[in-house]
Amino acid sequence: MAETIAVLYFWLKSAHLIFVIFWMAGLFMLPRFFVYHQESAEGSEEAARWVERERRLLKIILNPSMVIVWVLGLLLAWHISAFSEGWFHAKLLAVLGLSAYHGWMAGYARKLSAGERPLAGKTLRILNEVPGIAAALIVILVVIKPF
């Protein structure tokens, strides 16, 4: 298996980065969808359309992308023996945080679809910054490898 991974390494790494981009795009889009959803009238046809958009974004882009990112990322980390590296531990922690954020957003989408609106639009706009900060941190950890 190690030989196969070695031959395919750059293809696997490319696929990992492509799906990171898809996942991040979805993580940026969904909170924005929530803002628009909350600004629509409760029970309206527009609110129902936002529920469907949020569901599709999660089902078609976010969830599959996150799974592929994790599978390929762990495979690549195993291949380069990154599990003993400090930078990788920090990256793993950041990716776990992004995954938790993803899970929280999926839960918030369920609340919105049930008619609950626990957060203000301003809070959702602030939360929209989480993936950008995490992405910057992860890129620095992977490229610079500060420890």
mmCIF file of C-alpha atoms in Angstrom:
data_model
loop_
_atom_site.group_PDB
_atom_site.id
_atom_site.type_symbol
_atom_site.label_atom_id
_atom_site.label_comp_id
_atom_site.label_asym_id
_atom_site.label_seq_id
_atom_site.Cartn_x
_atom_site.Cartn_y
_atom_site.Cartn_z
ATOM 1 C CA MET A 1 0.000 0.000 0.000
ATOM 2 C CA ALA A 2 2.847 2.384 0.826
ATOM 3 C CA GLU A 3 4.209 1.985 -2.722
ATOM 4 C CA THR A 4 0.819 2.781 -4.239
ATOM 5 C CA ILE A 5 0.498 5.869 -2.065
ATOM 6 C CA ALA A 6 4.028 6.922 -3.018
ATOM 7 C CA VAL A 7 3.162 6.687 -6.718
ATOM 8 C CA LEU A 8 -0.133 8.531 -6.230
ATOM 9 C CA TYR A 9 1.114 10.944 -3.548
ATOM 10 C CA PHE A 10 0.828 14.161 -5.574
ATOM 11 C CA TRP A 11 -2.577 13.130 -6.959
ATOM 12 C CA LEU A 12 -3.823 12.391 -3.455
ATOM 13 C CA LYS A 13 -2.382 15.661 -2.164
ATOM 14 C CA SER A 14 -4.041 17.540 -5.043
ATOM 15 C CA ALA A 15 -7.387 15.870 -4.320
ATOM 16 C CA HIS A 16 -6.984 16.722 -0.626
ATOM 17 C CA LEU A 17 -6.428 20.406 -1.451
ATOM 18 C CA ILE A 18 -9.323 20.481 -3.948
ATOM 19 C CA PHE A 19 -11.720 19.090 -1.352
ATOM 20 C CA VAL A 20 -10.346 21.464 1.293
ATOM 21 C CA ILE A 21 -11.328 24.295 -1.064
ATOM 22 C CA PHE A 22 -14.830 22.834 -1.531
ATOM 23 C CA TRP A 23 -15.235 22.360 2.220
ATOM 24 C CA MET A 24 -14.023 25.868 3.012
ATOM 25 C CA ALA A 25 -16.304 27.379 0.359
ATOM 26 C CA GLY A 26 -19.261 25.650 2.007
ATOM 27 C CA LEU A 27 -18.137 26.759 5.464
ATOM 28 C CA PHE A 28 -18.108 30.348 4.203
ATOM 29 C CA MET A 29 -21.467 30.039 2.430
ATOM 30 C CA LEU A 30 -23.599 28.374 5.076
ATOM 31 C CA PRO A 31 -23.465 31.117 7.747
ATOM 32 C CA ARG A 32 -24.288 33.655 5.033
ATOM 33 C CA PHE A 33 -27.278 31.488 4.073
ATOM 34 C CA PHE A 34 -28.301 31.531 7.751
ATOM 35 C CA VAL A 35 -28.243 35.348 7.785
ATOM 36 C CA TYR A 36 -30.492 35.540 4.720
ATOM 37 C CA HIS A 37 -32.721 32.794 6.112
ATOM 38 C CA GLN A 38 -33.191 34.650 9.393
ATOM 39 C CA GLU A 39 -34.000 37.858 7.545
ATOM 40 C CA SER A 40 -36.858 36.116 5.701
ATOM 41 C CA ALA A 41 -40.307 35.987 7.262
ATOM 42 C CA GLU A 42 -40.800 32.954 9.483
ATOM 43 C CA GLY A 43 -42.934 30.317 7.757
ATOM 44 C CA SER A 44 -42.674 32.074 4.386
ATOM 45 C CA GLU A 45 -41.978 30.459 1.038
ATOM 46 C CA GLU A 46 -38.615 32.231 1.024
ATOM 47 C CA ALA A 47 -37.706 30.687 4.395
ATOM 48 C CA ALA A 48 -38.616 27.259 3.013
ATOM 49 C CA ARG A 49 -36.307 27.850 0.036
ATOM 50 C CA TRP A 50 -33.465 28.729 2.434
ATOM 51 C CA VAL A 51 -34.067 25.486 4.363
ATOM 52 C CA GLU A 52 -33.718 23.550 1.104
ATOM 53 C CA ARG A 53 -30.587 25.469 0.051
ATOM 54 C CA GLU A 54 -28.958 24.863 3.434
ATOM 55 C CA ARG A 55 -29.851 21.171 3.312
ATOM 56 C CA ARG A 56 -28.400 20.779 -0.191
ATOM 57 C CA LEU A 57 -25.214 22.651 0.667
ATOM 58 C CA LEU A 58 -24.648 20.361 3.643
ATOM 59 C CA LYS A 59 -25.621 17.139 1.856
ATOM 60 C CA ILE A 60 -23.981 17.716 -1.533
ATOM 61 C CA ILE A 61 -20.890 19.815 -0.754
ATOM 62 C CA LEU A 62 -20.028 20.186 2.928
ATOM 63 C CA ASN A 63 -20.472 16.678 4.323
ATOM 64 C CA PRO A 64 -18.819 14.744 1.466
ATOM 65 C CA SER A 65 -15.968 17.256 1.238
ATOM 66 C CA MET A 66 -15.239 17.045 4.952
ATOM 67 C CA VAL A 67 -15.136 13.236 4.850
ATOM 68 C CA ILE A 68 -12.804 13.214 1.840
ATOM 69 C CA VAL A 69 -10.552 15.858 3.432
ATOM 70 C CA TRP A 70 -10.247 13.744 6.585
ATOM 71 C CA VAL A 71 -9.608 10.454 4.779
ATOM 72 C CA LEU A 72 -7.023 11.869 2.385
ATOM 73 C CA GLY A 73 -5.424 14.062 5.049
ATOM 74 C CA LEU A 74 -4.905 11.171 7.443
ATOM 75 C CA LEU A 75 -3.610 8.958 4.631
ATOM 76 C CA LEU A 76 -1.128 11.630 3.544
ATOM 77 C CA ALA A 77 -0.068 12.290 7.143
ATOM 78 C CA TRP A 78 0.558 8.582 7.662
ATOM 79 C CA HIS A 79 2.570 8.428 4.435
ATOM 80 C CA ILE A 80 4.910 11.278 5.439
ATOM 81 C CA SER A 81 5.064 10.167 9.108
ATOM 82 C CA ALA A 82 3.587 13.470 10.282
ATOM 83 C CA PHE A 83 1.931 12.023 13.402
ATOM 84 C CA SER A 84 5.060 12.698 15.447
ATOM 85 C CA GLU A 85 5.424 16.321 14.298
ATOM 86 C CA GLY A 86 4.326 19.256 16.474
ATOM 87 C CA TRP A 87 3.031 21.278 13.513
ATOM 88 C CA PHE A 88 0.795 18.348 12.550
ATOM 89 C CA HIS A 89 -0.645 18.097 16.070
ATOM 90 C CA ALA A 90 -1.554 21.795 15.907
ATOM 91 C CA LYS A 91 -3.024 21.370 12.409
ATOM 92 C CA LEU A 92 -5.019 18.362 13.560
ATOM 93 C CA LEU A 93 -6.398 20.383 16.459
ATOM 94 C CA ALA A 94 -7.405 23.202 14.072
ATOM 95 C CA VAL A 95 -9.079 20.741 11.690
ATOM 96 C CA LEU A 96 -10.911 19.138 14.620
ATOM 97 C CA GLY A 97 -12.103 22.641 15.529
ATOM 98 C CA LEU A 98 -13.305 23.235 11.953
ATOM 99 C CA SER A 99 -15.085 19.882 12.020
ATOM 100 C CA ALA A 100 -16.802 20.854 15.275
ATOM 101 C CA TYR A 101 -17.786 24.181 13.688
ATOM 102 C CA HIS A 102 -19.176 22.232 10.727
ATOM 103 C CA GLY A 103 -21.197 20.053 13.120
ATOM 104 C CA TRP A 104 -22.468 23.093 15.005
ATOM 105 C CA MET A 105 -23.604 24.665 11.717
ATOM 106 C CA ALA A 106 -25.419 21.474 10.707
ATOM 107 C CA GLY A 107 -27.211 21.608 14.048
ATOM 108 C CA TYR A 108 -28.042 25.281 13.571
ATOM 109 C CA ALA A 109 -29.472 24.475 10.123
ATOM 110 C CA ARG A 110 -31.795 21.944 11.807
ATOM 111 C CA LYS A 111 -32.884 24.599 14.314
ATOM 112 C CA LEU A 112 -33.630 27.069 11.527
ATOM 113 C CA SER A 113 -35.616 24.459 9.615
ATOM 114 C CA ALA A 114 -37.678 23.898 12.790
ATOM 115 C CA GLY A 115 -38.440 27.631 12.973
ATOM 116 C CA GLU A 116 -35.995 28.440 15.781
ATOM 117 C CA ARG A 117 -33.771 31.496 15.397
ATOM 118 C CA PRO A 118 -31.556 31.581 18.501
ATOM 119 C CA LEU A 119 -28.763 33.817 17.158
ATOM 120 C CA ALA A 120 -28.809 37.346 15.812
ATOM 121 C CA GLY A 121 -27.697 38.055 12.252
ATOM 122 C CA LYS A 122 -24.720 40.024 13.584
ATOM 123 C CA THR A 123 -23.526 36.989 15.555
ATOM 124 C CA LEU A 124 -23.798 34.828 12.445
ATOM 125 C CA ARG A 125 -21.812 37.399 10.471
ATOM 126 C CA ILE A 126 -19.051 37.268 13.098
ATOM 127 C CA LEU A 127 -19.099 33.448 13.116
ATOM 128 C CA ASN A 128 -18.579 33.592 9.362
ATOM 129 C CA GLU A 129 -14.963 34.597 10.115
ATOM 130 C CA VAL A 130 -14.118 31.325 11.882
ATOM 131 C CA PRO A 131 -13.197 29.313 8.751
ATOM 132 C CA GLY A 132 -10.980 32.098 7.402
ATOM 133 C CA ILE A 133 -9.002 32.339 10.617
ATOM 134 C CA ALA A 134 -8.693 28.547 10.812
ATOM 135 C CA ALA A 135 -7.582 28.339 7.161
ATOM 136 C CA ALA A 136 -4.871 30.958 7.709
ATOM 137 C CA LEU A 137 -3.602 29.107 10.772
ATOM 138 C CA ILE A 138 -3.600 25.737 8.994
ATOM 139 C CA VAL A 139 -1.766 27.081 5.931
ATOM 140 C CA ILE A 140 0.915 28.651 8.146
ATOM 141 C CA LEU A 141 1.322 25.404 10.093
ATOM 142 C CA VAL A 142 1.663 23.293 6.939
ATOM 143 C CA VAL A 143 3.914 25.633 4.958
ATOM 144 C CA ILE A 144 6.110 27.139 7.695
ATOM 145 C CA LYS A 145 6.048 24.145 10.088
ATOM 146 C CA PRO A 146 6.983 26.411 13.018
ATOM 147 C CA PHE A 147 7.460 23.474 15.404
#
